[in-house]
Each structure stands twice: as structure tokens, then as C-alpha cells.
Coordinates of C-alpha atoms in Angstrom, one line a residue:
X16 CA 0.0 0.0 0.0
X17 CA 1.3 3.4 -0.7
X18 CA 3.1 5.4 2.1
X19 CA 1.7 9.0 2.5
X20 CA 2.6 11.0 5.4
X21 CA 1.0 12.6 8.7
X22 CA 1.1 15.9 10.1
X23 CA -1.5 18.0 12.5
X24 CA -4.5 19.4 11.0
X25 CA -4.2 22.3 8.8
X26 CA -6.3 25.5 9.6
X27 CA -8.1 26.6 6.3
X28 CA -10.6 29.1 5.9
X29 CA -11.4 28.6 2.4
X30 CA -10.0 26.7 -0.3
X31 CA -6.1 27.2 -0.6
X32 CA -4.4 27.4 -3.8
X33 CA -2.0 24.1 -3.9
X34 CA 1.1 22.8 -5.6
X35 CA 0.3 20.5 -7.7
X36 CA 3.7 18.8 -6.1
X37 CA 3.5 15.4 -4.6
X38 CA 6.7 12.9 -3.7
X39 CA 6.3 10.8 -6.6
X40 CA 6.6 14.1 -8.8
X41 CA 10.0 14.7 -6.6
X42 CA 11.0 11.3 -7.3
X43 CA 10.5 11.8 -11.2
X44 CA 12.7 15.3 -11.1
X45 CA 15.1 13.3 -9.2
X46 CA 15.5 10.6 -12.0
X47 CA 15.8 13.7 -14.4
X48 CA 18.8 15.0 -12.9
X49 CA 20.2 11.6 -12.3
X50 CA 20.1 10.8 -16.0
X51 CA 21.5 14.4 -16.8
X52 CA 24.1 13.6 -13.9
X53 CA 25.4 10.3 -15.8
X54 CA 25.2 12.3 -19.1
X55 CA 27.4 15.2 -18.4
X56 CA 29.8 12.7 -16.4
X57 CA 30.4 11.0 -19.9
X58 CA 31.0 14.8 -21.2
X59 CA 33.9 16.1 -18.5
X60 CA 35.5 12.3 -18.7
X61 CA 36.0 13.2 -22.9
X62 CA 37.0 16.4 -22.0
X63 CA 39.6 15.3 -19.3
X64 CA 41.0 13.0 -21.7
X65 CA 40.7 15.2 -24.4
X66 CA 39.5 11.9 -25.9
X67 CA 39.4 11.8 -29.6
X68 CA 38.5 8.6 -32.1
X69 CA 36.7 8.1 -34.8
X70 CA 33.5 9.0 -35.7
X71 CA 32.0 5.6 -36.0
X72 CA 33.4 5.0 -32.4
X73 CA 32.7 8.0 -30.7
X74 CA 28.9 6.8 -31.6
X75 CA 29.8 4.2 -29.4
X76 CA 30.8 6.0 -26.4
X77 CA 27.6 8.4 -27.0
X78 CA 25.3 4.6 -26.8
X79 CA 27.7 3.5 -24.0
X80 CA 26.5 6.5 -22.0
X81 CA 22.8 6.5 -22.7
X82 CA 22.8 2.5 -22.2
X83 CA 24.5 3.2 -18.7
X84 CA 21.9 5.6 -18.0
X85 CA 18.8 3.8 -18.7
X86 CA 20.0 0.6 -16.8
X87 CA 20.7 2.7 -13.8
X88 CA 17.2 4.0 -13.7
X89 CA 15.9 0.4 -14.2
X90 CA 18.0 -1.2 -11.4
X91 CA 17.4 2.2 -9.0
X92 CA 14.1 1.4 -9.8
X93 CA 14.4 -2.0 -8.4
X94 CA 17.0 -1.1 -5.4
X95 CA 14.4 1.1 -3.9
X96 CA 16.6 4.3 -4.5
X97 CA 13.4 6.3 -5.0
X98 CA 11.0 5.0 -2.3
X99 CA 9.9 7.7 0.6
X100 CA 12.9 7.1 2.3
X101 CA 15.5 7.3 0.2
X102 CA 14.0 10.8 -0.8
X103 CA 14.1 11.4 2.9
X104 CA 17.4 9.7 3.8
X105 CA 20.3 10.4 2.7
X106 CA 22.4 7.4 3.9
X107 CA 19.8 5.7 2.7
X108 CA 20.0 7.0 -0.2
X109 CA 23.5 6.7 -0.4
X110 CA 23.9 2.9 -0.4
X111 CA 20.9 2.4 -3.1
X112 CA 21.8 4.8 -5.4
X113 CA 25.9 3.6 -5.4
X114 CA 24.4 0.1 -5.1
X115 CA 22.7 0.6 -8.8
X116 CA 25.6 2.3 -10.2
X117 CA 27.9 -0.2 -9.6
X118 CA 25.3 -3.2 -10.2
X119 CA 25.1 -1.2 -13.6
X120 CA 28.6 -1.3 -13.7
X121 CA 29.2 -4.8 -13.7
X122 CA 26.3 -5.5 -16.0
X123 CA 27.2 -3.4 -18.8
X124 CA 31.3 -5.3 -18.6
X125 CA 29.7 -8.7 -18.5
X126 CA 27.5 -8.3 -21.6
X127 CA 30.7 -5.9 -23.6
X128 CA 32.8 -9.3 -22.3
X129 CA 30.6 -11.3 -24.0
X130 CA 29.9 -9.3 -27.4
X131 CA 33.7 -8.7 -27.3
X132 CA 33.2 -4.9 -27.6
X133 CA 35.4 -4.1 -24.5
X134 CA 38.4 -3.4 -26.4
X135 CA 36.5 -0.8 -28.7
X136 CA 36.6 1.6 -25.4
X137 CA 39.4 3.4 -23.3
X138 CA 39.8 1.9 -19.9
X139 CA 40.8 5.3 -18.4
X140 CA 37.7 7.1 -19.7
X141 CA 35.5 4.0 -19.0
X142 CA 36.8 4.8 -15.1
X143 CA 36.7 7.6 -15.1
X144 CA 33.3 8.3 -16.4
X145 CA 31.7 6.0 -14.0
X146 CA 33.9 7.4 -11.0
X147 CA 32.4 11.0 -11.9
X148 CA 28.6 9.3 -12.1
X149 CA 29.1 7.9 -8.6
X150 CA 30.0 11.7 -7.9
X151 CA 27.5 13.2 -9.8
X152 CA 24.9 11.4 -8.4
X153 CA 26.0 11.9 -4.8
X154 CA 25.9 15.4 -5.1
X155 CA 22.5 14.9 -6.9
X156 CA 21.1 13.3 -3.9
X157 CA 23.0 15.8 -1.5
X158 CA 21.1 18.5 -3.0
X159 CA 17.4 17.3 -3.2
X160 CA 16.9 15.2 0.2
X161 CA 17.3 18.4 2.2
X162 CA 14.9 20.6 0.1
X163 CA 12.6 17.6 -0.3
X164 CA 12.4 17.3 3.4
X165 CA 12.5 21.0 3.6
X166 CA 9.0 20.9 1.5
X167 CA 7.7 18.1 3.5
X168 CA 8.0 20.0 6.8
X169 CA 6.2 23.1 4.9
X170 CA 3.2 20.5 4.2
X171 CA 3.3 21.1 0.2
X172 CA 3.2 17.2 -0.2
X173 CA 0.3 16.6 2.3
X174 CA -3.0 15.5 1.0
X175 CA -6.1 16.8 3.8
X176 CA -7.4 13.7 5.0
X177 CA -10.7 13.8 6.7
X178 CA -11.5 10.6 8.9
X179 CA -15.1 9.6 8.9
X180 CA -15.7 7.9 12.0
X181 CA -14.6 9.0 15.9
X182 CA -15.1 6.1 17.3
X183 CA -12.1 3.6 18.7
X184 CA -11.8 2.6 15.0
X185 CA -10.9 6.0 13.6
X186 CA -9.3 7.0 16.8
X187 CA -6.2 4.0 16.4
X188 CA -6.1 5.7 12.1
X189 CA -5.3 9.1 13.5
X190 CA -3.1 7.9 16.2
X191 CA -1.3 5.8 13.5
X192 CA -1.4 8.8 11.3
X193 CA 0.1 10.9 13.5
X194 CA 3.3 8.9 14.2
X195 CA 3.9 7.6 11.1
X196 CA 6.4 10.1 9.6
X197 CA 6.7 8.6 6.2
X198 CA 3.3 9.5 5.2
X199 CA 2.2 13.0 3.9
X200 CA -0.8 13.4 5.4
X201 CA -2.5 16.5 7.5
X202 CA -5.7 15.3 8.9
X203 CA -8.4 18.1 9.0
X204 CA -10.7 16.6 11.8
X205 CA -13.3 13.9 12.7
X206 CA -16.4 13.7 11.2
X207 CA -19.3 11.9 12.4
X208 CA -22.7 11.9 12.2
X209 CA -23.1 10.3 16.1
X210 CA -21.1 12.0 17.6
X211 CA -21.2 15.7 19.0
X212 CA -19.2 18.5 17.0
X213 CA -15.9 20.3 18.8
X214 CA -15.4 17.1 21.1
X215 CA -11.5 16.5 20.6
X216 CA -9.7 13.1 20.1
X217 CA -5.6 13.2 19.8
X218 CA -6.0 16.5 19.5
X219 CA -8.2 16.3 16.8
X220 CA -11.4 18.2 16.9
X221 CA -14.9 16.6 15.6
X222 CA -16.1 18.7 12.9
X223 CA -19.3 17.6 12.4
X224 CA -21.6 14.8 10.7
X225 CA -21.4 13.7 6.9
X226 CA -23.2 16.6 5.6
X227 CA -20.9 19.2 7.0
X228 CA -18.2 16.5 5.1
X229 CA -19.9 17.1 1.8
X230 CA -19.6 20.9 2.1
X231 CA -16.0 20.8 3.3
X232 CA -15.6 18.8 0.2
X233 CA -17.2 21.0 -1.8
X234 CA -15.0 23.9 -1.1
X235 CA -12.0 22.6 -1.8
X236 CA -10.6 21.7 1.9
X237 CA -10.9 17.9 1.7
X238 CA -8.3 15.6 -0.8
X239 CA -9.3 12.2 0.7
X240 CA -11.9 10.3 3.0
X241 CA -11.0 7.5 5.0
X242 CA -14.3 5.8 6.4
X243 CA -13.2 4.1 10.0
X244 CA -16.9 2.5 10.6
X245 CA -16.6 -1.1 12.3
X246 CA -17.1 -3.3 9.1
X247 CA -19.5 -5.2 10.7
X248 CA -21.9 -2.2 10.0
X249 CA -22.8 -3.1 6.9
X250 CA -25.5 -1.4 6.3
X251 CA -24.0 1.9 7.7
X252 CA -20.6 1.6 5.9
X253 CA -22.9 1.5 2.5
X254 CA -24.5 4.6 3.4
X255 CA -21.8 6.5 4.0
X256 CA -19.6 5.6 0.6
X257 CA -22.4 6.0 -1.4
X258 CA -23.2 9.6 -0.1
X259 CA -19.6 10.7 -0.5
X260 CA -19.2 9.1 -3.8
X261 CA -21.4 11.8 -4.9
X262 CA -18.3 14.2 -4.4
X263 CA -14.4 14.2 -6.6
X264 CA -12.8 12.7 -3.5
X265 CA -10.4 9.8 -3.1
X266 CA -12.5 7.3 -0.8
X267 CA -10.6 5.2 1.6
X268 CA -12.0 2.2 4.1
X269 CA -10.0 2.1 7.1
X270 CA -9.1 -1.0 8.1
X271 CA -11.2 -2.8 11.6
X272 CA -9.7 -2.7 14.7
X273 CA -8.0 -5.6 15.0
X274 CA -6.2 -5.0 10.9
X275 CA -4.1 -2.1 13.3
X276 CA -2.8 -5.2 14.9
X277 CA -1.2 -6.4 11.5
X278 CA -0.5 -2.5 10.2
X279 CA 2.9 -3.4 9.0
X280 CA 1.7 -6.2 6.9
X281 CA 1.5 -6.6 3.6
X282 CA -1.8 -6.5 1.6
X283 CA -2.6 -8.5 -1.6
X284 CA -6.0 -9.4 -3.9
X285 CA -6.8 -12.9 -3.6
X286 CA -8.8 -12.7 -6.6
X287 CA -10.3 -9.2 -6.1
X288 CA -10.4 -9.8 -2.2
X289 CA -7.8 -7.7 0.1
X290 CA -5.9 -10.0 2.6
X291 CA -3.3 -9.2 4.6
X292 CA -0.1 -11.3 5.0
X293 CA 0.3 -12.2 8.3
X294 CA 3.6 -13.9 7.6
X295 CA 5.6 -15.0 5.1
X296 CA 8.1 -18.0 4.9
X297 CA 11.3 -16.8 5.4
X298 CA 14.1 -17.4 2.7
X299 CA 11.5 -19.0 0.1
X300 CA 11.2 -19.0 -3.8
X301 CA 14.6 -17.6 -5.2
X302 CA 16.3 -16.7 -1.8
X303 CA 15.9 -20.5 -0.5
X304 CA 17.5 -21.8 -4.4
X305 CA 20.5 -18.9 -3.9
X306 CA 20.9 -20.3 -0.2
X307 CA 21.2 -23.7 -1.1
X308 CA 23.8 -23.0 -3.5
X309 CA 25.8 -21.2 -1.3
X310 CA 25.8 -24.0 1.1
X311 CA 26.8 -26.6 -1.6
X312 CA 29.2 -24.8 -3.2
X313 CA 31.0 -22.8 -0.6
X314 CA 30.3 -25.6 2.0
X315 CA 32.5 -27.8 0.0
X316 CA 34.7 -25.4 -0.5
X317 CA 35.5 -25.0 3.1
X318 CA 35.6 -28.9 3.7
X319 CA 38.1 -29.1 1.2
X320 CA 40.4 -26.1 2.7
X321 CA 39.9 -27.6 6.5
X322 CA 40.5 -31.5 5.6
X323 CA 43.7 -31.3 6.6
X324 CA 43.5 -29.0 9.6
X325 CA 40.2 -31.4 10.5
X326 CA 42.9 -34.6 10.1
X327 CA 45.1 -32.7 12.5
X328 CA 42.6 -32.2 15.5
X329 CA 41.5 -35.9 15.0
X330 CA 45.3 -37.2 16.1
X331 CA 45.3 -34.8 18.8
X332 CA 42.3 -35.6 20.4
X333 CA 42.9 -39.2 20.1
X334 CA 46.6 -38.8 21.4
X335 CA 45.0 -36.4 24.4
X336 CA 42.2 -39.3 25.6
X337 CA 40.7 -41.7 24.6
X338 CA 37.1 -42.2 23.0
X339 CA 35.9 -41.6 19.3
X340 CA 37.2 -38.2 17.4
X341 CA 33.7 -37.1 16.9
X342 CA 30.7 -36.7 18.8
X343 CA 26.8 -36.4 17.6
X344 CA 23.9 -35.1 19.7
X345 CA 20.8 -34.3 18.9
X346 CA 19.5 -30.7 18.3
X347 CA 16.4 -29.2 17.0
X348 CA 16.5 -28.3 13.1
X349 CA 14.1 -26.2 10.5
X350 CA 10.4 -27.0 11.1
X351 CA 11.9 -28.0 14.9
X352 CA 12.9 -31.2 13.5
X353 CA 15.3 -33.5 15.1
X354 CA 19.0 -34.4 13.8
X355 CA 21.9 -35.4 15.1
X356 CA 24.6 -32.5 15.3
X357 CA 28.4 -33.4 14.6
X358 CA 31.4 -31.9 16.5
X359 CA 34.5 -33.0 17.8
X360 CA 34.4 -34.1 21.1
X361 CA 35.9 -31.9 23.3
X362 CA 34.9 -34.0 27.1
X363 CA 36.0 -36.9 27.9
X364 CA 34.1 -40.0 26.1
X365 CA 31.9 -40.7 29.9
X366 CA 31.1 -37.6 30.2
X367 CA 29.3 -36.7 27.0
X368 CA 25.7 -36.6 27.5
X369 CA 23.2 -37.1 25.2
X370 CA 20.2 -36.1 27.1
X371 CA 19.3 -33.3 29.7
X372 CA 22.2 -31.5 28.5
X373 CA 24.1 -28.9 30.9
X374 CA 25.3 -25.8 29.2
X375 CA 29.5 -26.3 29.4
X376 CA 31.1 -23.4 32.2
X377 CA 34.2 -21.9 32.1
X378 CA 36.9 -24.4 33.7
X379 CA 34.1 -27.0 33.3
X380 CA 35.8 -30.5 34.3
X381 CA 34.5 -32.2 31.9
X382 CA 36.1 -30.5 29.2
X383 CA 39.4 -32.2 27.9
X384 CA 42.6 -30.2 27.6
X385 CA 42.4 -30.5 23.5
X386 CA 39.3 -29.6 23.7
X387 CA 39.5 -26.6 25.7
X388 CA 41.7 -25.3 22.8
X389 CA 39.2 -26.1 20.2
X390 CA 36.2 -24.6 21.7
X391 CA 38.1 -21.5 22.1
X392 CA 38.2 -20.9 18.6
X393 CA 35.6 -23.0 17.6
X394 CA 37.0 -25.6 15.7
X395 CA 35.1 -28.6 17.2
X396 CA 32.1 -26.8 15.5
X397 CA 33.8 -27.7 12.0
X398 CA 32.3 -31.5 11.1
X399 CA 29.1 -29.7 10.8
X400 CA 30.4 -29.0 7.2
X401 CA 28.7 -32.7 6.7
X402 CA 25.6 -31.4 8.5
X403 CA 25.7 -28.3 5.9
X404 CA 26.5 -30.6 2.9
X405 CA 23.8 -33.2 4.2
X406 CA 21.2 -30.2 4.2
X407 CA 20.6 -31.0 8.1
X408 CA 22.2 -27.1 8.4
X409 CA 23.3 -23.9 6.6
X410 CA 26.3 -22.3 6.8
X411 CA 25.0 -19.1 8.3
X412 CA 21.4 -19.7 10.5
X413 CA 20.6 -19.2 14.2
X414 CA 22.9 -21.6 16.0
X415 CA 21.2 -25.0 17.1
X416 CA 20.3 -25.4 20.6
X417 CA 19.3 -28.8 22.6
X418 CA 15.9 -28.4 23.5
X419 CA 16.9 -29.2 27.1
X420 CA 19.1 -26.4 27.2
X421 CA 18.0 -24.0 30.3
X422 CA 18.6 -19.9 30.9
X423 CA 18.1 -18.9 34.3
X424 CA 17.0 -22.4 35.3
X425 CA 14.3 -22.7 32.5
X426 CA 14.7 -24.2 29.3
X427 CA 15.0 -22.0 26.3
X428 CA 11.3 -22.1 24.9
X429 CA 9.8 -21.4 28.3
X430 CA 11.9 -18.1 28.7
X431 CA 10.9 -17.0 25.4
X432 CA 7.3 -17.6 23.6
X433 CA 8.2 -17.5 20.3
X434 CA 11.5 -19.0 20.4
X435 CA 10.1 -21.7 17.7
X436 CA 10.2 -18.9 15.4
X437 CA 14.4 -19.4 15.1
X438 CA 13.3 -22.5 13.8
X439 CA 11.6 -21.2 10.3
X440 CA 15.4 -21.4 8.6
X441 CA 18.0 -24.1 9.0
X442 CA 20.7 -23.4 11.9
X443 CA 23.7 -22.7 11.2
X444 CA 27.4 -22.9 11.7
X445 CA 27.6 -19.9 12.5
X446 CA 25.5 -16.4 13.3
X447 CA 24.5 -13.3 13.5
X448 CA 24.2 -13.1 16.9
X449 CA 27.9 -15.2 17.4
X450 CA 29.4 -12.7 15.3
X451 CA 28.2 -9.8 17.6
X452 CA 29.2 -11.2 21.0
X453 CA 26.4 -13.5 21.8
X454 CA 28.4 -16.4 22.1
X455 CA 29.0 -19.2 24.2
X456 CA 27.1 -20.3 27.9
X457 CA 23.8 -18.4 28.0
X458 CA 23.5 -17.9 31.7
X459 CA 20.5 -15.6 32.4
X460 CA 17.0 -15.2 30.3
X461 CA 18.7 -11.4 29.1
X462 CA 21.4 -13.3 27.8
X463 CA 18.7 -15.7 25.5
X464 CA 16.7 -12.7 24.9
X465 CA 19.5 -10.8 23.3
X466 CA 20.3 -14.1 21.0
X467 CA 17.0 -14.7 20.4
X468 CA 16.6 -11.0 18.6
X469 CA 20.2 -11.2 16.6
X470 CA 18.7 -14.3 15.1
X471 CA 15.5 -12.9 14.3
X472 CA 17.0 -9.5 13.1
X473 CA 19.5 -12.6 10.5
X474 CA 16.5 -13.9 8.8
X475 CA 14.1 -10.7 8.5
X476 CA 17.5 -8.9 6.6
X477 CA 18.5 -12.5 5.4
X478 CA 20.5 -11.9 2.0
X479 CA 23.6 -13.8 0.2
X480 CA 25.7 -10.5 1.2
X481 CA 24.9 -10.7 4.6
X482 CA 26.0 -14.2 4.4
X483 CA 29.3 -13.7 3.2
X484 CA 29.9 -10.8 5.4
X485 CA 28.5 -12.6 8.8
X486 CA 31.5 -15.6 7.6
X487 CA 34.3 -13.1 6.5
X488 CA 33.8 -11.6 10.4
X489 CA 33.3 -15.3 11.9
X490 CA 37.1 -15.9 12.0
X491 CA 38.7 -12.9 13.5
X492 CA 35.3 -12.3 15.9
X493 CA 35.3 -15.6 17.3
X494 CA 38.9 -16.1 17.5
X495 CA 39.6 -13.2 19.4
X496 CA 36.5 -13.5 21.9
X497 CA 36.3 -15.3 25.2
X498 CA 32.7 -16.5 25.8
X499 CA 33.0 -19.7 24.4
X500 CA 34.2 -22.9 27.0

């Protein structure tokens, strides 16, 4: 649904003269200047260069630049770079829009690879001309974020909203409304044919009943109706449209009380039915196919770089005591399957327990002296490579926990209702939350809390360059912390 924005009523006497200006108009003007941006960066990179070739290539360049400027507005487009607030934002902005350029980068040398028409360009002026977009466009966006949020303050993009409806229903719209600062919206007032004019709500005053409504819209001081009438009043709700449908106004239904619950949801036609998503699965479709590759393929990788290093611990831990190398207990998986987790055993062989497992504490007896070394950096977490390659685990996820595991003396789904919902993704070998210091015994119900939210925050943001930045950091974060026993 489209974002609009909220600010206190306006007072009007009679019909204002507007601006026909509205943030999608800003957004336009922006992808103007943008375009003229990458255009006149292709111009001072020829002049720099004082570049000169032939007329049949200098066509080139001249499609070069208008091809690069196109597919930046296309993957901008798709990056978000001109949603509400990245016209708001300028760091976020800033990532988008350099995002784009250099995803428009790459695109445009891939396809000139593969039509062999690299060679037909200068490398220095190819550089350069995209180093001066990337500045060009920066200073673009430095330019029009403040004086678009200069406007917004000044109300030119609000629409006047009138809310039909001063019960709790419209009540929880204007409160909504009111501190939701990407929309541009000013509400003008309540109206409502039940209830009593000049009686306030958030500040808000009750104007009067529907046929004060009609007259406001008749002079000009209303852009849009919401209707907030329980939808159960059928019969009412009917009335109401169909008298202001008599009038040029955008008509809105608000949705029932407990829709506020859900406001953040997304809202599809199932058929021509509204419904809001409650919940999507996470890492599904596209996502779930690029995660699965990344797990084979880098998974294997990995195995094949820590073989030896893996051959290495094995010795050791057989030379320290004795027992088998490895040791597999059970943990709870996606869907909160069961599987059997693989690690190197790191207590001695009768004192592993498979059940009712106890959290390992720092100078734990049980722990063997190899295996005080490896759970210090974390290396008897590395056969879960064959839990990753067996698709039991990814390589990035919420760690696995035993389901007997306690914080505070209760187990982990008793401290925390929806602790289940870590299970909607694989676990993995390592985390989010690891990464950032939430690592090792989890003594107190803060501690699990804490966890619990890095993980949640991983697979709401969940994206392959999140991945790959959450394993670069794995090494020198866990390495260098202590939390682990």
C-alpha cells in the first residue's frame, strides 16, 4: 500500500491554492537529474582526456553513455533508490543509489565481455566516467533530500485527510497517522454523524456529521476520506460511501480494529479480495535456491580447505584421551525437526551426555585439555560441514540449541514464547548473533533474549551478502572473543 505521510490538522478558511507537487513528482525530477548527472559525467570524462576517435566510435561511447543511464534507472528502480525514504534519507539514499551504479557497472562489462566490444573503449575514460557518475549522483542526492524534506516539513506534499468515524476505529487511524512520519498526510478533523461536533480526540477536533463532510468537500478543503466504521456495520458503511461518492474525492476504508494489529503487513488481492499477510516463509522462492547453492558450493569449498586441519585435530584428540574423534547429539533443526549434530568431542568419552544437556562453564571438568583449545576458537564446531552438505544445516542460520538447554534455570522455549520462530530457517554454523558477542554459555533469560533477537533481526535482513559478510567476520570475531568454554 502506498506510504503517504502525517502531520497536524491544517487551519483553512477557504479553499487554498495548492502545488500540484507530490513525492512521486520529486522522485520523477530526481530521475531527471540523475540521467542528466550520468550524461554530463560522460562529457567532463571526454573532455579530461581530451579523448578523440573516430567517428563511427565516438557513436559508441555516446550509446555507452545513454545504455548506462537507462540501466541505472531500471536497477534504481528496483533497489528502492526512489521510495519515501530514500528521498528522505540520505544514507539511505547513499547505499541504493551507489548500489545501482555499480550493479550497472558490472552488468554493462559482462554483456561488452561477452559481445567482445570491450576493447573498442578506453579503460581510463570507462573509469573515469563512471567514477564521476558515482560523484555526480552523490551530489545529486545531496542536493534534493534536504529541500525535499525542507517541502515536507512546509506541508506542500500533504493531502487533507478527513477521517469519517470518531469512534475507537478511527481514533487508532489518527493515532497511527500521526506517528507515522513517512506518510504525507494532514488530517483536518473527525467527522461523524453520532457524535457531537468540537469534542476532541488526539487532538483532533470533531467537525461535524457527513453533511458538513460534503460541504468541506465542496470547497476545496478535503483531498481524501478514510471511512473508519466497524465493518460489521454493513448497512452503515454502504450509506456512508455512497453519499460521499457523490463528491471528486479519493475514498478510503479504514481497516477494523484488530487490521491495526497487522498495520505493517502486507496487503494482496486474492482474486479481487484484500488480505493481509500475516507472515511470510522466510528465505522461500529464489532466496531459498541462492541459499542452497551457497551452502553446496562454498560448503565444500570450506571442507576441502579444512581437511587437513580437520585430520590434525582428530590425532590430537585421540593422542590427548581416549574415545571416538567425533561426537553427535541431537539438536532441533528447521520446522523444529530433530537431527543429530556433529562436533568434535571436546569432554572426555563418559562424560558426553546425550540427554538433559548442561550448558559447558568456564573451567568445566568435563572438558578435555584439547578440547578446551578447540572450543576456544571453535574448531570442534567444523564437522558440521557434513551437517551443511547433508542439508541438516546452513552455513550461516541461528545456532542450534538442545531443547533441554536452560537460561536462568528454565529451558530455552519457556523463557521466550516464540522461540520456535528461530526455527523457520536451517541453523547454522555460524551467526548473526555469534558474530556480535552473543556467544557461548547463556546464563540468564537477558542473555537468550539478546540471541534470540540477533537471530531474528538474520532472517528478517537475510540476503547472500549478509552471508558472506556474517562468515568473513566469523574468524577474527570468534577467535579473538572469550565466551566460548
Amino acid at each position: 500500500m502506498r506510504a503517504e505521510a502525517a502531520e497536524r490538522p491544517l487551519e483553512e478558511s477557504k479553499a487554498a491554492v495548492r502545488l500540484p507537487l507530490s513525492l512521486p513528482a520529486i522522485s520523477w525530477v530526481s530521475r531527471l537529474v540523475e540521467l542528466a548527472a550520468v550524461l554530463g559525467a560522460s562529457y567532463l570524462a571526454t573532455l579530461i582526456y581530451d579523448l578523440r576517435v573516430p567517428q563511427d566510435l565516438a557513436i559508441n561511447y555516446g550509446r555507452l553513455t545513454l545504455l548506462t543511464g537507462i540501466v541505472y534507472l531500471v536497477l534504481s528502480e528496483s533497489m528502492g533508490a526512489n521510495d519515501v525514504e530514500a528521498q528522505l534519507s540520505f544514507r539511505k539514499a547513499l547505499g541504493r543509489v551507489l548500489s545501482s551504479l555499480v550493479f550497472t557497472a558490472v552488468t554493462l562489462l559482462t554483456v561488452g565481455f561477452f559481445l567482445k566490444a570491450t576493447e573498442e573503449f578506453s579503460r581510463i575514460w570507462v573509469v573515469t566516467f563512471f567514477a564521476l557518475s558515482a560523484a555526480g549522483l552523490i551530489v545529486t542526492r545531496a542536493a534534493l533530500i534536504p529541500l525535499t524534506r525542507r517541502l515536507k516539513r512546509q506541508g506542500v506534499f500533504n493531502q487533507r485527510v478527513a477521517i469519517y468515524g470518531a469512534g475507537p476505529q478511527g481514533s487508532r487511524l489518527a493515532e497511527y497517522i500521526l506517528g507515522h512520519e513517512k506518510l504525507t498526510l494532514s488530517i483536518n478533523g473527525f467527522y461523524d454523524d453520532r457524535v457531537p461536533a468540537n469534542v476532541q480526540t488526539h487532538g483532533l477536533p470533531v467537525l461535524g456529521g457527513s453533511q458538513r463532510l460534503i460541504a468541506d468537500i465542496r470547497q476545496g478543503l478535503v483531498d481524501q476520506v478514510i471511512v473508519a466504521l466497524p465493518w460489521s456495520a454493513e448497512k452503515r458503511l454502504r450509506e456512508v460511501v455512497e453519499l460521499i461518492a457523490l463528491t471528486p474525492v479519493r475514498i478510503r476504508l479504514a481497516p477494523d480494529i484488530a487490521g491495526f494489529v497487522f498495520a505493517q503487513r502486507t496487503v494482496v488481492l486474492l482474486g479481487e479480495v484484500p488480505v493481509v499477510t500475516v507472515f511470510e516463509r522466510p528465505i522461500s522462492g529464489v532466496d531459498q535456491a541462492l541459499k542452497w547453492l551457497e551452502d553446496k558450493v562454498l560448503g565444500l569449498l570450506i571442507l576441502a580447505v579444512a581437511a587437513p586441519l580437520m585430520a590434525v585435530i582428530g590425532i590430537a584428540i585421540k593422542l590427548d584421551t581416549p574415545g571416538p574423534v567425533f561426537f553427535r547429539q541431537q539438536r532441533e533443526g528447521f520446522n523444529n525437526r530433530p537431527f543429530l549434530v556433529w562436533k568434535f568431542r571436546t569432554m572426555f568419552a563418559d562424560r558426553c551426555e546425550g540427554d538433559n544437556i548442561a550448558q559447558a562453564t568456564r573451567r568445566d571438568p568435563r572438558i578435555t585439555r584439547v578440547g578446551a583449545l578447540l572450543r576456544r576458537s571453535s574448531l570442534d564446531e567444523l564437522p558440521q560441514l557434513i551437517n551443511v552438505l547433508l542439508g541438516q544445516m546452513s552455513l550461516v542460520g541461528p545456532r542450534p540449541h538442545a531443547a533441554s538447554t536452560r537460561a536462568g534455570g528454565r529451558v530455552f522455549s519457556e523463557v521466550i514464547a516464540r522461540y520456535a520462530a528461530r526455527h523457520n530457517v536451517k541453523p547454522g554454523l555460524t551467526g548473526w548473533a555469534q558474530i556480535c558477542g552473543w556467544r557461548g554459555e547463556t546464563q540468564t533469560e537477558e542473555q537468550l533474549q539478546k540471541r534470540f533477537e540477533y537471530d531474528l533481526h538474520y532472517i528478517d535482513n537475510w540476503s547472500v551478502w549478509f552471508d558472506l559478510y556474517i562468515l568473513i567476520r566469523t574468524a577474527a570475531t570468534v577467535l579473538g572473543q572469550k565466551g566460548a568454554y
